[in-house]
Amino acid sequence: MAADLETLAAVIRDAPGLRDKRALRLLGPLAGDGDDAALVAHGDGWLVLCGEAISPALVASDPHAAGVAAVVTCISDVRAMGGRPLGLLDMLVSPDPDHARAVIAGLASAAELLGVPIVGGHLTLGGAPALSTSATGTVRRPLRAAAARPGDVLLVAFALEGRYRGERPYFSSLADRAPELLRGDGEVLAEVAEAGLCHAARDVSMPGVAGSLLQLLEAAGCGAVLDLDRLPRPAGVPLERWLVTFPSFGFVLAAPPDRAAAACAAFTRRGLACAACGRFEDTRTLRVAAGPHVAVVWDLEAEPLTGMGP
């Protein structure tokens, strides 16, 4: 089993979605603090601002899926901050009208399913495919990645109804979960934030659950152990595939030990999967565990990932 765990650690390290995050080092002073969204003080709370650029290869090869992904990623970024999305903008460069219509159909269908309006955007016809979205939301009590601290319980939450789109690492629940549930699922992040049940979060995106956790750890300046035996995953999906999957609903969170059970219950009573899957530590290392075996995935002290953090 120890050898298998080392293999899984290597799968996480070598995942293209995690490797691509190293390019964020190029941002230098513009890198930010490690969250996928920014906060601007507004009234008695904050505005949440975020943006996403979709892989040009996906925009070219599967324009409908690219439109869906553009909406899902932005909404997840707002939700990961404990926010409530207000609206989306899309910016599309498309080689021809048919391609543009497919992207727009994907954007519209995802926005409708998730209950967040597209309030405007921009379209340029004639050029290499490119798609970006931005979103705005509001938050009363933010979930900041940097707020995670040693001693916190690591929670992992997913919507497990869904399917993969071919061999790509995207697992979507949009066609398999009831629309009335989809529209309300993200509200649980605001609920656990405002109740003080969790104080840090990050959405699970292209690096997969462990890679996304690594980004949170870099922002927080601490480490964690991820217990793979307790990690929720869909029936029949191999662990090595799930670890590098980008789900349409997935989050890692930090909760005080005395509030972790209540935080989990906030997810499970909505029909979402949530489990305590480890702990945060006073290290700069991400480790994975299975039974008595433990393997190091990444030592941030030895090698930063994005450079965002202490």
Short mmCIF file of C-alpha atoms in Angstrom, two decimals:
data_model
loop_
_atom_site.label_atom_id
_atom_site.label_comp_id
_atom_site.label_asym_id
_atom_site.label_seq_id
_atom_site.Cartn_x
_atom_site.Cartn_y
_atom_site.Cartn_z
CA MET A 1 0.00 0.00 0.00
CA ALA A 2 2.89 2.38 0.75
CA ALA A 3 4.10 2.02 -2.85
CA ASP A 4 0.57 2.66 -4.13
CA LEU A 5 0.36 5.82 -2.03
CA GLU A 6 3.63 7.11 -3.44
CA THR A 7 2.22 6.49 -6.91
CA LEU A 8 -0.91 8.50 -6.07
CA ALA A 9 1.24 11.33 -4.70
CA ALA A 10 3.12 11.37 -8.01
CA VAL A 11 -0.17 11.40 -9.96
CA ILE A 12 -1.21 14.53 -8.02
CA ARG A 13 2.16 16.26 -8.54
CA ASP A 14 2.24 15.46 -12.25
CA ALA A 15 -1.36 16.44 -13.05
CA PRO A 16 -1.42 19.04 -15.86
CA GLY A 17 -3.87 21.17 -13.89
CA LEU A 18 -1.38 21.47 -11.03
CA ARG A 19 1.67 21.96 -13.24
CA ASP A 20 -0.08 24.84 -14.99
CA LYS A 21 -0.50 26.69 -11.68
CA ARG A 22 3.26 27.24 -11.52
CA ALA A 23 2.86 29.84 -14.26
CA LEU A 24 1.20 32.11 -11.68
CA ARG A 25 4.67 32.89 -10.38
CA LEU A 26 5.02 35.18 -13.40
CA LEU A 27 2.47 37.57 -11.89
CA GLY A 28 4.95 38.78 -9.27
CA PRO A 29 3.48 41.70 -7.29
CA LEU A 30 0.12 41.22 -9.05
CA ALA A 31 -0.19 37.66 -7.73
CA GLY A 32 -2.58 38.51 -4.91
CA ASP A 33 -3.02 36.59 -1.66
CA GLY A 34 -3.95 33.15 -2.97
CA ASP A 35 -7.73 33.42 -3.23
CA ASP A 36 -9.43 33.01 -6.62
CA ALA A 37 -11.54 36.09 -5.99
CA ALA A 38 -10.91 39.58 -4.66
CA LEU A 39 -12.82 41.48 -1.99
CA VAL A 40 -13.75 45.15 -2.11
CA ALA A 41 -15.29 46.73 1.00
CA HIS A 42 -18.87 47.78 0.26
CA GLY A 43 -21.48 48.91 2.75
CA ASP A 44 -21.52 46.58 5.74
CA GLY A 45 -19.90 43.76 3.76
CA TRP A 46 -17.83 43.19 0.64
CA LEU A 47 -18.18 42.81 -3.09
CA VAL A 48 -16.57 39.65 -4.49
CA LEU A 49 -14.89 40.10 -7.89
CA CYS A 50 -13.45 37.29 -9.99
CA GLY A 51 -12.64 36.29 -13.56
CA GLU A 52 -11.76 33.13 -15.48
CA ALA A 53 -10.10 32.45 -18.82
CA ILE A 54 -11.01 29.06 -20.30
CA SER A 55 -8.39 26.90 -21.98
CA PRO A 56 -8.29 27.87 -25.69
CA ALA A 57 -8.00 24.18 -26.59
CA LEU A 58 -11.32 23.45 -24.88
CA VAL A 59 -12.98 26.50 -26.45
CA ALA A 60 -11.90 25.27 -29.88
CA SER A 61 -12.73 21.58 -29.47
CA ASP A 62 -15.90 21.66 -27.37
CA PRO A 63 -17.43 25.15 -27.41
CA HIS A 64 -20.61 24.18 -25.55
CA ALA A 65 -18.62 22.61 -22.70
CA ALA A 66 -16.37 25.65 -22.62
CA GLY A 67 -19.39 27.88 -22.12
CA VAL A 68 -20.62 25.71 -19.27
CA ALA A 69 -17.17 25.65 -17.64
CA ALA A 70 -16.86 29.43 -17.88
CA VAL A 71 -20.01 29.89 -15.82
CA VAL A 72 -19.33 27.12 -13.31
CA THR A 73 -15.78 28.25 -12.51
CA CYS A 74 -16.72 31.87 -11.86
CA ILE A 75 -19.69 30.99 -9.68
CA SER A 76 -17.55 28.53 -7.71
CA ASP A 77 -14.96 31.24 -7.08
CA VAL A 78 -17.61 33.54 -5.62
CA ARG A 79 -19.08 30.72 -3.55
CA ALA A 80 -15.67 29.66 -2.21
CA MET A 81 -15.40 33.11 -0.60
CA GLY A 82 -18.72 32.54 1.19
CA GLY A 83 -20.37 34.87 -1.33
CA ARG A 84 -23.64 35.07 -3.18
CA PRO A 85 -23.26 35.65 -6.96
CA LEU A 86 -25.10 38.61 -8.44
CA GLY A 87 -24.31 38.32 -12.16
CA LEU A 88 -21.85 37.30 -14.86
CA LEU A 89 -20.23 38.92 -17.91
CA ASP A 90 -18.80 36.93 -20.83
CA MET A 91 -16.08 37.91 -23.30
CA LEU A 92 -15.92 35.71 -26.40
CA VAL A 93 -13.74 35.66 -29.50
CA SER A 94 -15.10 33.16 -31.99
CA PRO A 95 -14.00 32.14 -35.50
CA ASP A 96 -17.55 31.88 -36.89
CA PRO A 97 -21.23 32.24 -35.93
CA ASP A 98 -21.85 28.50 -35.44
CA HIS A 99 -18.99 28.27 -32.96
CA ALA A 100 -20.22 31.38 -31.17
CA ARG A 101 -23.76 30.00 -30.91
CA ALA A 102 -22.45 26.79 -29.30
CA VAL A 103 -20.46 28.72 -26.69
CA ILE A 104 -23.40 31.01 -25.96
CA ALA A 105 -25.72 28.02 -25.58
CA GLY A 106 -23.35 26.53 -23.01
CA LEU A 107 -23.12 29.82 -21.13
CA ALA A 108 -26.89 30.27 -21.11
CA SER A 109 -27.72 26.71 -20.03
CA ALA A 110 -25.29 26.74 -17.09
CA ALA A 111 -26.39 30.19 -15.96
CA GLU A 112 -30.02 29.08 -16.04
CA LEU A 113 -29.34 25.86 -14.12
CA LEU A 114 -27.32 27.64 -11.43
CA GLY A 115 -29.67 30.59 -11.17
CA VAL A 116 -27.14 33.36 -11.84
CA PRO A 117 -27.93 35.77 -14.70
CA ILE A 118 -25.57 36.74 -17.49
CA VAL A 119 -26.01 40.50 -17.47
CA GLY A 120 -23.82 41.46 -20.44
CA GLY A 121 -20.65 40.74 -22.33
CA HIS A 122 -18.71 41.14 -25.55
CA LEU A 123 -18.44 39.14 -28.79
CA THR A 124 -15.78 39.40 -31.51
CA LEU A 125 -16.28 37.25 -34.62
CA GLY A 126 -13.27 36.28 -36.68
CA GLY A 127 -10.25 35.17 -34.68
CA ALA A 128 -8.74 32.37 -32.64
CA PRO A 129 -11.24 31.03 -30.07
CA ALA A 130 -11.00 32.65 -26.65
CA LEU A 131 -13.48 32.82 -23.80
CA SER A 132 -13.41 34.59 -20.44
CA THR A 133 -16.04 35.35 -17.84
CA SER A 134 -16.18 37.59 -14.81
CA ALA A 135 -18.58 37.59 -11.89
CA THR A 136 -19.61 39.82 -9.03
CA GLY A 137 -21.18 38.81 -5.75
CA THR A 138 -21.66 39.94 -2.18
CA VAL A 139 -20.35 38.47 1.06
CA ARG A 140 -21.01 39.21 4.71
CA ARG A 141 -18.36 37.02 6.35
CA PRO A 142 -15.62 35.99 3.90
CA LEU A 143 -13.98 32.58 3.73
CA ARG A 144 -10.31 33.44 3.10
CA ALA A 145 -7.77 30.75 2.22
CA ALA A 146 -5.23 32.51 4.44
CA ALA A 147 -7.49 32.00 7.49
CA ALA A 148 -6.83 28.24 7.71
CA ARG A 149 -4.62 27.40 10.68
CA PRO A 150 -2.96 24.39 12.33
CA GLY A 151 -5.44 22.36 14.33
CA ASP A 152 -8.35 23.01 11.98
CA VAL A 153 -10.28 20.05 10.61
CA LEU A 154 -10.03 19.58 6.85
CA LEU A 155 -13.48 19.15 5.28
CA VAL A 156 -14.09 18.10 1.69
CA ALA A 157 -17.50 18.54 0.05
CA PHE A 158 -18.76 17.38 -3.36
CA ALA A 159 -21.92 16.84 -5.35
CA LEU A 160 -21.45 13.19 -6.30
CA GLU A 161 -24.29 12.85 -8.80
CA GLY A 162 -22.83 13.41 -12.24
CA ARG A 163 -20.74 12.10 -15.08
CA TYR A 164 -17.48 12.66 -16.90
CA ARG A 165 -17.39 14.23 -20.34
CA GLY A 166 -15.42 11.59 -22.27
CA GLU A 167 -11.84 11.17 -21.09
CA ARG A 168 -11.46 14.74 -19.92
CA PRO A 169 -11.06 15.35 -16.16
CA TYR A 170 -14.36 17.28 -15.89
CA PHE A 171 -17.11 15.78 -13.70
CA SER A 172 -20.40 17.64 -14.12
CA SER A 173 -23.50 17.35 -11.93
CA LEU A 174 -25.54 19.79 -14.03
CA ALA A 175 -27.42 17.08 -15.95
CA ASP A 176 -27.86 14.68 -13.03
CA ARG A 177 -28.83 16.84 -10.06
CA ALA A 178 -32.27 18.43 -9.85
CA PRO A 179 -32.26 22.09 -10.99
CA GLU A 180 -33.89 23.29 -7.78
CA LEU A 181 -31.02 21.69 -5.84
CA LEU A 182 -28.33 23.04 -8.15
CA ARG A 183 -29.54 26.60 -7.61
CA GLY A 184 -29.35 26.27 -3.85
CA ASP A 185 -26.23 24.14 -3.41
CA GLY A 186 -23.82 27.06 -3.28
CA GLU A 187 -25.80 28.77 -0.53
CA VAL A 188 -24.33 26.30 1.96
CA LEU A 189 -20.94 28.07 1.67
CA ALA A 190 -22.49 31.36 2.78
CA GLU A 191 -24.35 29.49 5.53
CA VAL A 192 -21.25 27.90 7.10
CA ALA A 193 -19.34 31.18 6.77
CA GLU A 194 -22.00 33.35 8.39
CA ALA A 195 -22.56 30.83 11.20
CA GLY A 196 -18.81 30.71 11.92
CA LEU A 197 -18.70 26.97 11.21
CA CYS A 198 -15.83 27.37 8.71
CA HIS A 199 -13.35 30.19 8.23
CA ALA A 200 -11.41 29.19 5.10
CA ALA A 201 -12.28 27.54 1.80
CA ARG A 202 -11.22 26.99 -1.77
CA ASP A 203 -13.10 25.46 -4.66
CA VAL A 204 -11.79 22.27 -6.23
CA SER A 205 -10.73 23.19 -9.78
CA MET A 206 -8.28 22.05 -12.45
CA PRO A 207 -5.57 20.80 -10.02
CA GLY A 208 -8.08 18.40 -8.43
CA VAL A 209 -8.89 18.12 -4.74
CA ALA A 210 -5.33 17.66 -3.46
CA GLY A 211 -3.86 20.28 -5.80
CA SER A 212 -6.54 22.80 -4.85
CA LEU A 213 -5.86 22.07 -1.18
CA LEU A 214 -2.17 22.72 -1.86
CA GLN A 215 -3.04 26.19 -3.17
CA LEU A 216 -5.03 26.89 -0.01
CA LEU A 217 -2.10 25.74 2.12
CA GLU A 218 0.30 28.02 0.29
CA ALA A 219 -1.95 31.01 1.00
CA ALA A 220 -2.37 30.01 4.64
CA GLY A 221 1.29 29.22 5.31
CA CYS A 222 0.53 25.85 6.86
CA GLY A 223 0.35 22.17 5.91
CA ALA A 224 -2.21 19.38 5.97
CA VAL A 225 -2.80 15.64 5.81
CA LEU A 226 -5.52 14.50 3.37
CA ASP A 227 -7.01 11.13 4.40
CA LEU A 228 -7.84 9.35 1.15
CA ASP A 229 -9.82 6.62 2.94
CA ARG A 230 -12.40 9.23 4.00
CA LEU A 231 -12.50 11.25 0.79
CA PRO A 232 -16.02 11.29 -0.73
CA ARG A 233 -16.09 10.09 -4.35
CA PRO A 234 -18.65 8.73 -6.81
CA ALA A 235 -19.24 5.00 -6.93
CA GLY A 236 -17.12 3.27 -9.53
CA VAL A 237 -14.66 6.15 -10.05
CA PRO A 238 -11.04 5.09 -9.41
CA LEU A 239 -9.25 7.13 -6.75
CA GLU A 240 -6.41 8.03 -9.09
CA ARG A 241 -8.90 9.61 -11.50
CA TRP A 242 -10.94 11.38 -8.82
CA LEU A 243 -7.85 13.00 -7.31
CA VAL A 244 -7.19 14.95 -10.53
CA THR A 245 -10.84 15.66 -11.38
CA PHE A 246 -12.38 19.14 -11.78
CA PRO A 247 -15.97 18.74 -10.44
CA SER A 248 -18.78 21.19 -11.01
CA PHE A 249 -19.29 21.33 -7.22
CA GLY A 250 -16.34 20.66 -4.94
CA PHE A 251 -14.76 22.55 -2.03
CA VAL A 252 -12.07 22.11 0.60
CA LEU A 253 -12.72 23.93 3.87
CA ALA A 254 -11.13 24.57 7.25
CA ALA A 255 -13.31 24.27 10.36
CA PRO A 256 -12.54 24.57 14.08
CA PRO A 257 -12.65 21.07 15.64
CA ASP A 258 -15.73 21.85 17.73
CA ARG A 259 -17.68 23.04 14.67
CA ALA A 260 -16.64 20.52 12.03
CA ALA A 261 -19.60 18.18 12.60
CA ALA A 262 -22.10 21.02 12.27
CA ALA A 263 -20.37 22.23 9.11
CA CYS A 264 -20.56 18.75 7.57
CA ALA A 265 -24.24 18.54 8.47
CA ALA A 266 -24.95 21.79 6.61
CA PHE A 267 -23.82 20.05 3.40
CA THR A 268 -25.25 16.58 3.96
CA ARG A 269 -28.76 17.78 4.78
CA ARG A 270 -28.84 19.26 1.27
CA GLY A 271 -27.92 15.90 -0.23
CA LEU A 272 -24.28 16.87 -0.78
CA ALA A 273 -21.36 14.71 0.34
CA CYS A 274 -19.09 16.14 3.02
CA ALA A 275 -16.57 14.48 5.32
CA ALA A 276 -13.75 15.31 7.68
CA CYS A 277 -10.75 14.18 5.64
CA GLY A 278 -7.77 15.16 7.73
CA ARG A 279 -6.27 18.08 9.58
CA PHE A 280 -4.23 21.21 9.11
CA GLU A 281 -0.72 21.17 10.58
CA ASP A 282 2.07 23.50 11.60
CA THR A 283 4.17 22.56 8.55
CA ARG A 284 4.39 23.72 4.96
CA THR A 285 3.82 20.21 3.59
CA LEU A 286 0.86 18.49 1.93
CA ARG A 287 0.71 14.78 2.71
CA VAL A 288 -1.77 12.09 1.74
CA ALA A 289 -2.65 9.18 4.02
CA ALA A 290 -4.30 5.78 3.60
CA GLY A 291 -4.51 3.54 6.64
CA PRO A 292 -1.18 3.72 8.46
CA HIS A 293 0.70 4.88 5.35
CA VAL A 294 1.58 8.50 4.56
CA ALA A 295 3.26 10.03 1.50
CA VAL A 296 4.48 13.56 0.86
CA VAL A 297 2.89 15.28 -2.13
CA TRP A 298 4.59 18.69 -1.90
CA ASP A 299 6.89 20.56 0.46
CA LEU A 300 6.16 24.27 0.00
CA GLU A 301 9.17 25.18 2.11
CA ALA A 302 11.43 23.50 -0.44
CA GLU A 303 9.50 24.56 -3.57
CA PRO A 304 6.70 27.15 -3.74
CA LEU A 305 3.85 26.39 -6.14
CA THR A 306 2.53 29.82 -7.16
CA GLY A 307 4.39 32.14 -4.81
CA MET A 308 1.08 33.40 -3.39
CA GLY A 309 1.24 33.36 0.39
CA PRO A 310 3.50 34.17 3.32
#
